[in-house]
Amino acid sequence: MNELHPSKKIIGEESLTLRGKKIVLGVTASAAIYRSLDLARKLMRRGAEVFVVMSEESSRLIKPTLFKWATGNEVILDISGNIEHITLANHCDCFVIAPATLNTMAKIAWGISDTNVSLVAQAFLGASKPILIVPAMHIHLYKSPVMKQIMSKLQSMNNVSILEPLIVKDKAMFPPIEYIADKVEAIILRGEDLRNYSILVTAGPTREYIDPIRFISNPSSGRMGVSIAAEAFYRGAYVELIHGPLSIEVPLWITNYSVESTEDMLERVKVQIALRKFDIIILAAAPADFKPSESYGKKLESDRKITLELVPTPKIAKSIREIDSEIFLVGFAAETVDTNEELMRRAKEKMEKYKFDIVVANIVGRPGLGFGSEYNEVVLIHRDGEVKKYGPSLKREIARFILDEILRKIRFKNTNSRSSN
């Protein structure tokens, strides 16, 4: 019978971002090997077909049968007359080695092809197909001088990306599966097309305190801004993130600064702009527009009536334009309107007022979209008048779309600039 393997029924359950993609998962003999099972299933849930190649040593830690169960495909343990390494390199889109031991990484770096995994890696290198390496080893091995040489050599190779372990309390931690899957998506769908860019992103709400425990804020989770920062990082950009109180985690690879108030966010933006020349600033945060004219030093008693006077907070976009009139600046407009026409009108007003290059606008209050949700629907307006709509979609997919549009406009501008010269 040619009935579909039951495990393959999960393909596309989460999203279809990797639909039609074929991914080879290389498994080596690290203690983190059990995480590879979760990774295979995560990639499948995003639409991919996964084929597993195991080193001989790794097959002694976990039986190949378990990976066949996880993926629904036969596991490659030996390279036979069918030249499996060439077939995989010809027909698959990416080779993900997770976990990758020091031994395997050294072999790939210096072309030693005496294991299944290192041989498949050489075939992918020769075919100019992307390889993602996720190291997993003790911190002493990771910090060894030889490992630094290995990393340097691998990073100098075209189409090789390394997602480094998270260093937490002097331990090299295997990254969360979600982050690895996001990185795989980025390199398959876009490559490291933002490698030469420096990007500053703001995210989340701010808080304006009435007294030590009460404050004015909004329901922003920060997911949109964090998704943009993460997508840019996975695509090779240097990224800094300035954020208010968040409801989600920030990937630890991303340089980030936590702030409280709108003025705090503005001051941190000014500091970072002074320290580094950014190519792009994306203001995805939802800072409070007003604050109390005075903040009480002690908790207000709940049985008394108070009247608050609210005063405007400083506008971050206005200050950025005063500092740098040329930087590519992206703003967001979350509006309580009934129609897309009214949304467009307000977004264009904001664009003119703050000299944005792009405004990303959305209507607040639609069920399941926007603040606090994983999903949104946006209208993206370019300074030249071009308009594009996207969604409803996951915010990480919207982040990819926004960065695509930014890169497209910058490349177009650079091409025209060279032509005029």
GROMACS .gro file of C-alpha atoms in nm:
model
  421
    1MET     CA    1   0.000   0.000   0.000
    2ASN     CA    2   0.112   0.358  -0.071
    3GLU     CA    3  -0.088   0.504   0.216
    4LEU     CA    4   0.050   0.825   0.367
    5HIS     CA    5   0.261   0.762   0.676
    6PRO     CA    6   0.055   0.875   0.978
    7SER     CA    7   0.333   1.107   1.098
    8LYS     CA    8   0.310   1.309   0.777
    9LYS     CA    9  -0.043   1.415   0.862
   10ILE     CA   10   0.105   1.689   1.082
   11ILE     CA   11   0.266   1.861   0.780
   12GLY     CA   12   0.129   2.215   0.759
   13GLU     CA   13  -0.062   2.199   1.090
   14GLU     CA   14   0.097   2.521   1.221
   15SER     CA   15   0.157   2.712   0.897
   16LEU     CA   16   0.245   2.665   0.531
   17THR     CA   17   0.553   2.887   0.527
   18LEU     CA   18   0.773   2.589   0.435
   19ARG     CA   19   0.522   2.422   0.205
   20GLY     CA   20   0.695   2.226  -0.071
   21LYS     CA   21   1.037   2.256   0.094
   22LYS     CA   22   1.254   1.951   0.158
   23ILE     CA   23   1.492   1.971   0.452
   24VAL     CA   24   1.771   1.731   0.546
   25LEU     CA   25   1.826   1.705   0.921
   26GLY     CA   26   2.177   1.594   1.017
   27VAL     CA   27   2.197   1.435   1.362
   28THR     CA   28   2.525   1.388   1.548
   29ALA     CA   29   2.623   1.236   1.883
   30SER     CA   30   2.549   1.520   2.125
   31ALA     CA   31   2.355   1.495   2.450
   32ALA     CA   32   2.107   1.735   2.288
   33ILE     CA   33   2.017   1.473   2.027
   34TYR     CA   34   1.667   1.422   2.168
   35ARG     CA   35   1.581   1.781   2.069
   36SER     CA   36   1.625   1.684   1.703
   37LEU     CA   37   1.300   1.490   1.719
   38ASP     CA   38   1.111   1.802   1.823
   39LEU     CA   39   1.285   2.005   1.553
   40ALA     CA   40   1.189   1.758   1.281
   41ARG     CA   41   0.826   1.772   1.388
   42LYS     CA   42   0.827   2.153   1.415
   43LEU     CA   43   0.961   2.190   1.059
   44MET     CA   44   0.696   1.948   0.937
   45ARG     CA   45   0.422   2.143   1.113
   46ARG     CA   46   0.536   2.446   0.914
   47GLY     CA   47   0.491   2.255   0.590
   48ALA     CA   48   0.829   2.092   0.520
   49GLU     CA   49   0.921   1.735   0.434
   50VAL     CA   50   1.211   1.620   0.654
   51PHE     CA   51   1.476   1.356   0.578
   52VAL     CA   52   1.715   1.247   0.853
   53VAL     CA   53   2.083   1.159   0.816
   54MET     CA   54   2.245   1.013   1.128
   55SER     CA   55   2.609   0.963   1.213
   56GLU     CA   56   2.704   0.615   1.333
   57GLU     CA   57   2.773   0.743   1.684
   58SER     CA   58   2.439   0.922   1.707
   59SER     CA   59   2.251   0.604   1.616
   60ARG     CA   60   2.391   0.450   1.935
   61LEU     CA   61   2.226   0.721   2.144
   62ILE     CA   62   1.883   0.713   1.979
   63LYS     CA   63   1.752   0.439   1.756
   64PRO     CA   64   1.690   0.545   1.394
   65THR     CA   65   1.343   0.392   1.422
   66LEU     CA   66   1.238   0.689   1.633
   67PHE     CA   67   1.336   0.935   1.360
   68LYS     CA   68   1.149   0.728   1.102
   69TRP     CA   69   0.844   0.750   1.326
   70ALA     CA   70   0.891   1.126   1.364
   71THR     CA   71   0.928   1.206   0.993
   72GLY     CA   72   0.764   0.918   0.810
   73ASN     CA   73   1.079   0.876   0.598
   74GLU     CA   74   1.358   0.618   0.599
   75VAL     CA   75   1.664   0.731   0.795
   76ILE     CA   76   1.997   0.738   0.611
   77LEU     CA   77   2.261   0.552   0.810
   78ASP     CA   78   2.497   0.451   0.529
   79ILE     CA   79   2.590   0.599   0.192
   80SER     CA   80   2.532   0.323  -0.063
   81GLY     CA   81   2.554   0.284  -0.438
   82ASN     CA   82   2.247   0.507  -0.454
   83ILE     CA   83   2.481   0.800  -0.370
   84GLU     CA   84   2.231   0.939  -0.121
   85HIS     CA   85   2.446   1.244  -0.042
   86ILE     CA   86   2.427   1.363  -0.404
   87THR     CA   87   2.055   1.289  -0.434
   88LEU     CA   88   1.983   1.488  -0.118
   89ALA     CA   89   2.195   1.784  -0.231
   90ASN     CA   90   2.023   1.785  -0.570
   91HIS     CA   91   1.665   1.762  -0.450
   92CYS     CA   92   1.653   1.921  -0.104
   93ASP     CA   93   1.650   2.289  -0.010
   94CYS     CA   94   1.856   2.304   0.309
   95PHE     CA   95   2.079   2.094   0.535
   96VAL     CA   96   2.025   2.155   0.906
   97ILE     CA   97   2.281   1.996   1.140
   98ALA     CA   98   2.128   2.003   1.487
   99PRO     CA   99   2.285   1.913   1.715
  100ALA     CA  100   2.634   1.958   1.568
  101THR     CA  101   2.931   1.832   1.768
  102LEU     CA  102   3.278   1.990   1.763
  103ASN     CA  103   3.406   1.682   1.582
  104THR     CA  104   3.148   1.712   1.303
  105MET     CA  105   3.202   2.087   1.264
  106ALA     CA  106   3.579   2.037   1.235
  107LYS     CA  107   3.532   1.775   0.965
  108ILE     CA  108   3.302   2.000   0.764
  109ALA     CA  109   3.540   2.295   0.798
  110TRP     CA  110   3.839   2.100   0.666
  111GLY     CA  111   3.660   1.877   0.417
  112ILE     CA  112   3.692   1.546   0.601
  113SER     CA  113   3.403   1.336   0.473
  114ASP     CA  114   3.427   1.009   0.663
  115THR     CA  115   3.080   1.029   0.825
  116ASN     CA  116   2.735   1.048   0.669
  117VAL     CA  117   2.674   1.396   0.804
  118SER     CA  118   3.008   1.549   0.699
  119LEU     CA  119   2.980   1.391   0.352
  120VAL     CA  120   2.630   1.527   0.296
  121ALA     CA  121   2.756   1.869   0.410
  122GLN     CA  122   3.028   1.868   0.143
  123ALA     CA  123   2.770   1.777  -0.121
  124PHE     CA  124   2.550   2.070  -0.013
  125LEU     CA  125   2.850   2.305  -0.019
  126GLY     CA  126   2.934   2.193  -0.371
  127ALA     CA  127   2.574   2.239  -0.480
  128SER     CA  128   2.565   2.592  -0.328
  129LYS     CA  129   2.273   2.493  -0.107
  130PRO     CA  130   2.229   2.651   0.239
  131ILE     CA  131   2.358   2.476   0.550
  132LEU     CA  132   2.255   2.568   0.904
  133ILE     CA  133   2.477   2.443   1.186
  134VAL     CA  134   2.351   2.444   1.546
  135PRO     CA  135   2.645   2.362   1.778
  136ALA     CA  136   2.578   2.160   2.094
  137MET     CA  137   2.862   2.089   2.335
  138HIS     CA  138   3.001   2.168   2.680
  139ILE     CA  139   3.095   2.532   2.735
  140HIS     CA  140   3.466   2.441   2.769
  141LEU     CA  141   3.464   2.285   2.422
  142TYR     CA  142   3.268   2.575   2.278
  143LYS     CA  143   3.520   2.827   2.414
  144SER     CA  144   3.829   2.631   2.309
  145PRO     CA  145   4.079   2.801   2.072
  146VAL     CA  146   4.029   2.528   1.813
  147MET     CA  147   3.652   2.582   1.816
  148LYS     CA  148   3.709   2.951   1.745
  149GLN     CA  149   3.914   2.857   1.439
  150ILE     CA  150   3.645   2.613   1.326
  151MET     CA  151   3.373   2.877   1.365
  152SER     CA  152   3.576   3.134   1.174
  153LYS     CA  153   3.643   2.896   0.887
  154LEU     CA  154   3.280   2.785   0.861
  155GLN     CA  155   3.149   3.141   0.878
  156SER     CA  156   3.376   3.237   0.588
  157MET     CA  157   3.206   2.982   0.363
  158ASN     CA  158   2.925   3.083   0.133
  159ASN     CA  159   2.582   2.945   0.225
  160VAL     CA  160   2.688   2.836   0.576
  161SER     CA  161   2.503   2.984   0.874
  162ILE     CA  162   2.566   2.910   1.240
  163LEU     CA  163   2.304   2.955   1.510
  164GLU     CA  164   2.520   2.975   1.819
  165PRO     CA  165   2.417   2.829   2.155
  166LEU     CA  166   2.268   3.056   2.418
  167ILE     CA  167   2.520   3.122   2.696
  168VAL     CA  168   2.322   3.118   3.022
  169LYS     CA  169   2.497   3.104   3.360
  170ASP     CA  170   2.818   2.991   3.190
  171LYS     CA  171   2.642   2.705   3.013
  172ALA     CA  172   2.606   2.664   2.636
  173MET     CA  173   2.235   2.598   2.595
  174PHE     CA  174   2.079   2.441   2.285
  175PRO     CA  175   1.845   2.706   2.137
  176PRO     CA  176   1.466   2.674   2.167
  177ILE     CA  177   1.317   2.473   1.880
  178GLU     CA  178   1.098   2.768   1.777
  179TYR     CA  179   1.405   2.985   1.721
  180ILE     CA  180   1.581   2.719   1.514
  181ALA     CA  181   1.271   2.677   1.297
  182ASP     CA  182   1.253   3.056   1.248
  183LYS     CA  183   1.617   3.061   1.138
  184VAL     CA  184   1.559   2.771   0.896
  185GLU     CA  185   1.265   2.959   0.745
  186ALA     CA  186   1.472   3.273   0.704
  187ILE     CA  187   1.767   3.110   0.527
  188ILE     CA  188   1.550   2.895   0.299
  189LEU     CA  189   1.310   3.170   0.201
  190ARG     CA  190   1.543   3.472   0.202
  191GLY     CA  191   1.901   3.371   0.278
  192GLU     CA  192   2.110   3.623   0.472
  193ASP     CA  193   2.000   3.912   0.251
  194LEU     CA  194   2.027   4.165   0.535
  195ARG     CA  195   2.385   4.076   0.632
  196ASN     CA  196   2.527   4.422   0.557
  197TYR     CA  197   2.255   4.621   0.734
  198SER     CA  198   2.231   4.767   1.084
  199ILE     CA  199   1.874   4.789   1.211
  200LEU     CA  200   1.728   4.949   1.523
  201VAL     CA  201   1.381   4.831   1.628
  202THR     CA  202   1.147   4.951   1.903
  203ALA     CA  203   0.879   4.724   2.049
  204GLY     CA  204   0.610   4.695   2.311
  205PRO     CA  205   0.422   4.946   2.525
  206THR     CA  206   0.555   5.202   2.768
  207ARG     CA  207   0.424   5.288   3.112
  208GLU     CA  208   0.351   5.632   3.253
  209TYR     CA  209   0.312   5.605   3.630
  210ILE     CA  210   0.033   5.772   3.826
  211ASP     CA  211   0.173   5.647   4.156
  212PRO     CA  212   0.429   5.374   4.240
  213ILE     CA  213   0.192   5.090   4.138
  214ARG     CA  214  -0.058   5.240   3.892
  215PHE     CA  215   0.024   5.347   3.540
  216ILE     CA  216  -0.116   5.440   3.199
  217SER     CA  217  -0.031   5.193   2.923
  218ASN     CA  218  -0.187   4.988   2.643
  219PRO     CA  219  -0.234   4.617   2.559
  220SER     CA  220   0.063   4.589   2.321
  221SER     CA  221   0.251   4.261   2.375
  222GLY     CA  222   0.556   4.368   2.173
  223ARG     CA  223   0.522   4.062   1.948
  224MET     CA  224   0.532   4.259   1.622
  225GLY     CA  225   0.850   4.446   1.707
  226VAL     CA  226   1.023   4.140   1.849
  227SER     CA  227   0.923   3.940   1.539
  228ILE     CA  228   1.077   4.207   1.315
  229ALA     CA  229   1.398   4.216   1.520
  230ALA     CA  230   1.425   3.836   1.519
  231GLU     CA  231   1.355   3.803   1.145
  232ALA     CA  232   1.617   4.069   1.068
  233PHE     CA  233   1.870   3.892   1.292
  234TYR     CA  234   1.803   3.554   1.130
  235ARG     CA  235   1.855   3.716   0.788
  236GLY     CA  236   2.200   3.835   0.889
  237ALA     CA  237   2.144   4.195   1.002
  238TYR     CA  238   2.306   4.357   1.303
  239VAL     CA  239   2.005   4.428   1.524
  240GLU     CA  240   1.940   4.628   1.837
  241LEU     CA  241   1.601   4.623   2.009
  242ILE     CA  242   1.468   4.885   2.249
  243HIS     CA  243   1.152   4.771   2.422
  244GLY     CA  244   0.907   4.846   2.698
  245PRO     CA  245   0.753   4.578   2.924
  246LEU     CA  246   0.693   4.273   2.703
  247SER     CA  247   0.458   3.974   2.715
  248ILE     CA  248   0.698   3.758   2.511
  249GLU     CA  249   1.066   3.664   2.525
  250VAL     CA  250   1.339   3.825   2.318
  251PRO     CA  251   1.588   3.582   2.157
  252LEU     CA  252   1.903   3.618   2.366
  253TRP     CA  253   2.127   3.671   2.062
  254ILE     CA  254   1.966   4.010   2.003
  255THR     CA  255   2.118   4.310   2.179
  256ASN     CA  256   1.824   4.461   2.365
  257TYR     CA  257   1.751   4.741   2.609
  258SER     CA  258   1.451   4.749   2.842
  259VAL     CA  259   1.287   5.083   2.918
  260GLU     CA  260   0.981   5.194   3.112
  261SER     CA  261   0.843   5.528   2.994
  262THR     CA  262   0.816   5.698   2.656
  263GLU     CA  263   1.086   5.947   2.757
  264ASP     CA  264   1.309   5.655   2.859
  265MET     CA  265   1.257   5.497   2.517
  266LEU     CA  266   1.337   5.823   2.340
  267GLU     CA  267   1.655   5.875   2.541
  268ARG     CA  268   1.774   5.520   2.474
  269VAL     CA  269   1.705   5.564   2.102
  270LYS     CA  270   1.913   5.883   2.104
  271VAL     CA  271   2.199   5.710   2.285
  272GLN     CA  272   2.208   5.417   2.042
  273ILE     CA  273   2.188   5.644   1.737
  274ALA     CA  274   2.484   5.840   1.874
  275LEU     CA  275   2.685   5.521   1.927
  276ARG     CA  276   2.617   5.355   1.591
  277LYS     CA  277   2.518   5.449   1.239
  278PHE     CA  278   2.199   5.254   1.163
  279ASP     CA  279   2.073   5.198   0.811
  280ILE     CA  280   1.713   5.142   0.916
  281ILE     CA  281   1.501   5.233   1.219
  282ILE     CA  282   1.168   5.055   1.265
  283LEU     CA  283   0.938   5.211   1.525
  284ALA     CA  284   0.709   4.917   1.601
  285ALA     CA  285   0.660   5.012   1.967
  286ALA     CA  286   0.332   5.152   2.099
  287PRO     CA  287   0.458   5.418   2.341
  288ALA     CA  288   0.206   5.603   2.555
  289ASP     CA  289   0.105   5.934   2.395
  290PHE     CA  290   0.014   6.096   2.727
  291LYS     CA  291   0.141   6.096   3.083
  292PRO     CA  292   0.014   6.245   3.410
  293SER     CA  293   0.132   6.601   3.463
  294GLU     CA  294   0.258   6.482   3.800
  295SER     CA  295   0.331   6.139   3.947
  296TYR     CA  296   0.247   6.073   4.311
  297GLY     CA  297   0.530   5.942   4.527
  298LYS     CA  298   0.305   5.722   4.740
  299LYS     CA  299   0.016   5.490   4.657
  300LEU     CA  300  -0.308   5.684   4.629
  301GLU     CA  301  -0.584   5.574   4.862
  302SER     CA  302  -0.863   5.403   4.671
  303ASP     CA  303  -1.144   5.576   4.862
  304ARG     CA  304  -1.060   5.924   4.737
  305LYS     CA  305  -1.155   6.089   4.411
  306ILE     CA  306  -0.873   6.222   4.195
  307THR     CA  307  -0.856   6.414   3.870
  308LEU     CA  308  -0.563   6.350   3.640
  309GLU     CA  309  -0.425   6.608   3.403
  310LEU     CA  310  -0.257   6.439   3.106
  311VAL     CA  311   0.016   6.601   2.901
  312PRO     CA  312   0.164   6.479   2.569
  313THR     CA  313   0.479   6.268   2.569
  314PRO     CA  314   0.763   6.346   2.324
  315LYS     CA  315   0.739   6.199   1.973
  316ILE     CA  316   1.025   5.960   1.905
  317ALA     CA  317   0.994   5.981   1.525
  318LYS     CA  318   1.015   6.362   1.532
  319SER     CA  319   1.334   6.351   1.738
  320ILE     CA  320   1.494   6.093   1.507
  321ARG     CA  321   1.426   6.306   1.200
  322GLU     CA  322   1.582   6.606   1.374
  323ILE     CA  323   1.896   6.400   1.434
  324ASP     CA  324   1.913   6.221   1.096
  325SER     CA  325   1.704   6.329   0.798
  326GLU     CA  326   1.838   6.055   0.569
  327ILE     CA  327   1.793   5.735   0.770
  328PHE     CA  328   1.529   5.492   0.638
  329LEU     CA  329   1.250   5.533   0.893
  330VAL     CA  330   0.950   5.303   0.932
  331GLY     CA  331   0.651   5.395   1.148
  332PHE     CA  332   0.339   5.215   1.263
  333ALA     CA  333  -0.018   5.343   1.284
  334ALA     CA  334  -0.272   5.148   1.492
  335GLU     CA  335  -0.602   5.329   1.441
  336THR     CA  336  -0.958   5.295   1.573
  337VAL     CA  337  -1.137   5.349   1.242
  338ASP     CA  338  -1.412   5.165   1.056
  339THR     CA  339  -1.277   5.157   0.701
  340ASN     CA  340  -0.951   5.100   0.518
  341GLU     CA  341  -1.000   5.436   0.347
  342GLU     CA  342  -0.997   5.617   0.681
  343LEU     CA  343  -0.699   5.406   0.791
  344MET     CA  344  -0.510   5.508   0.477
  345ARG     CA  345  -0.590   5.875   0.531
  346ARG     CA  346  -0.457   5.873   0.886
  347ALA     CA  347  -0.149   5.672   0.792
  348LYS     CA  348  -0.065   5.920   0.515
  349GLU     CA  349  -0.107   6.209   0.757
  350LYS     CA  350   0.137   6.042   0.995
  351MET     CA  351   0.379   5.979   0.709
  352GLU     CA  352   0.383   6.346   0.613
  353LYS     CA  353   0.404   6.468   0.971
  354TYR     CA  354   0.702   6.252   1.068
  355LYS     CA  355   0.863   6.201   0.725
  356PHE     CA  356   0.840   5.823   0.736
  357ASP     CA  357   0.963   5.623   0.438
  358ILE     CA  358   0.707   5.351   0.513
  359VAL     CA  359   0.403   5.341   0.740
  360VAL     CA  360   0.257   5.007   0.850
  361ALA     CA  361  -0.107   5.060   0.946
  362ASN     CA  362  -0.374   4.842   1.101
  363ILE     CA  363  -0.725   4.879   1.239
  364VAL     CA  364  -0.754   4.826   1.615
  365GLY     CA  365  -1.037   4.617   1.755
  366ARG     CA  366  -1.079   4.346   1.494
  367PRO     CA  367  -1.137   4.011   1.672
  368GLY     CA  368  -0.823   3.795   1.695
  369LEU     CA  369  -0.598   4.056   1.532
  370GLY     CA  370  -0.356   4.322   1.653
  371PHE     CA  371  -0.277   4.392   2.018
  372GLY     CA  372  -0.209   4.079   2.221
  373SER     CA  373  -0.263   3.841   1.928
  374GLU     CA  374  -0.020   3.634   1.721
  375TYR     CA  375  -0.201   3.755   1.409
  376ASN     CA  376  -0.258   4.085   1.235
  377GLU     CA  377  -0.367   4.237   0.907
  378VAL     CA  378  -0.178   4.541   0.779
  379VAL     CA  379  -0.167   4.799   0.505
  380LEU     CA  380   0.185   4.910   0.411
  381ILE     CA  381   0.219   5.254   0.254
  382HIS     CA  382   0.537   5.372   0.082
  383ARG     CA  383   0.641   5.734   0.056
  384ASP     CA  384   0.606   5.718  -0.324
  385GLY     CA  385   0.238   5.626  -0.285
  386GLU     CA  386   0.264   5.252  -0.342
  387VAL     CA  387   0.025   5.056  -0.120
  388LYS     CA  388   0.033   4.686  -0.028
  389LYS     CA  389  -0.195   4.483   0.196
  390TYR     CA  390  -0.092   4.172   0.388
  391GLY     CA  391  -0.281   3.928   0.607
  392PRO     CA  392  -0.450   3.818   0.814
  393SER     CA  393  -0.127   3.633   0.894
  394LEU     CA  394   0.105   3.542   1.177
  395LYS     CA  395   0.306   3.841   1.292
  396ARG     CA  396   0.634   3.664   1.213
  397GLU     CA  397   0.514   3.634   0.852
  398ILE     CA  398   0.415   4.002   0.851
  399ALA     CA  399   0.763   4.082   0.985
  400ARG     CA  400   0.916   3.904   0.685
  401PHE     CA  401   0.687   4.098   0.450
  402ILE     CA  402   0.779   4.433   0.608
  403LEU     CA  403   1.153   4.363   0.583
  404ASP     CA  404   1.110   4.246   0.222
  405GLU     CA  405   0.945   4.578   0.135
  406ILE     CA  406   1.211   4.782   0.315
  407LEU     CA  407   1.490   4.598   0.136
  408ARG     CA  408   1.316   4.630  -0.201
  409LYS     CA  409   1.283   5.007  -0.165
  410ILE     CA  410   1.641   5.053  -0.044
  411ARG     CA  411   1.777   4.848  -0.334
  412PHE     CA  412   1.564   5.045  -0.580
  413LYS     CA  413   1.686   5.372  -0.432
  414ASN     CA  414   2.050   5.259  -0.446
  415THR     CA  415   2.013   5.143  -0.808
  416ASN     CA  416   1.867   5.478  -0.912
  417SER     CA  417   2.140   5.662  -0.723
  418ARG     CA  418   2.413   5.470  -0.908
  419SER     CA  419   2.239   5.527  -1.242
  420SER     CA  420   2.221   5.902  -1.187
  421ASN     CA  421   2.592   5.912  -1.110
   0.00000   0.00000   0.00000
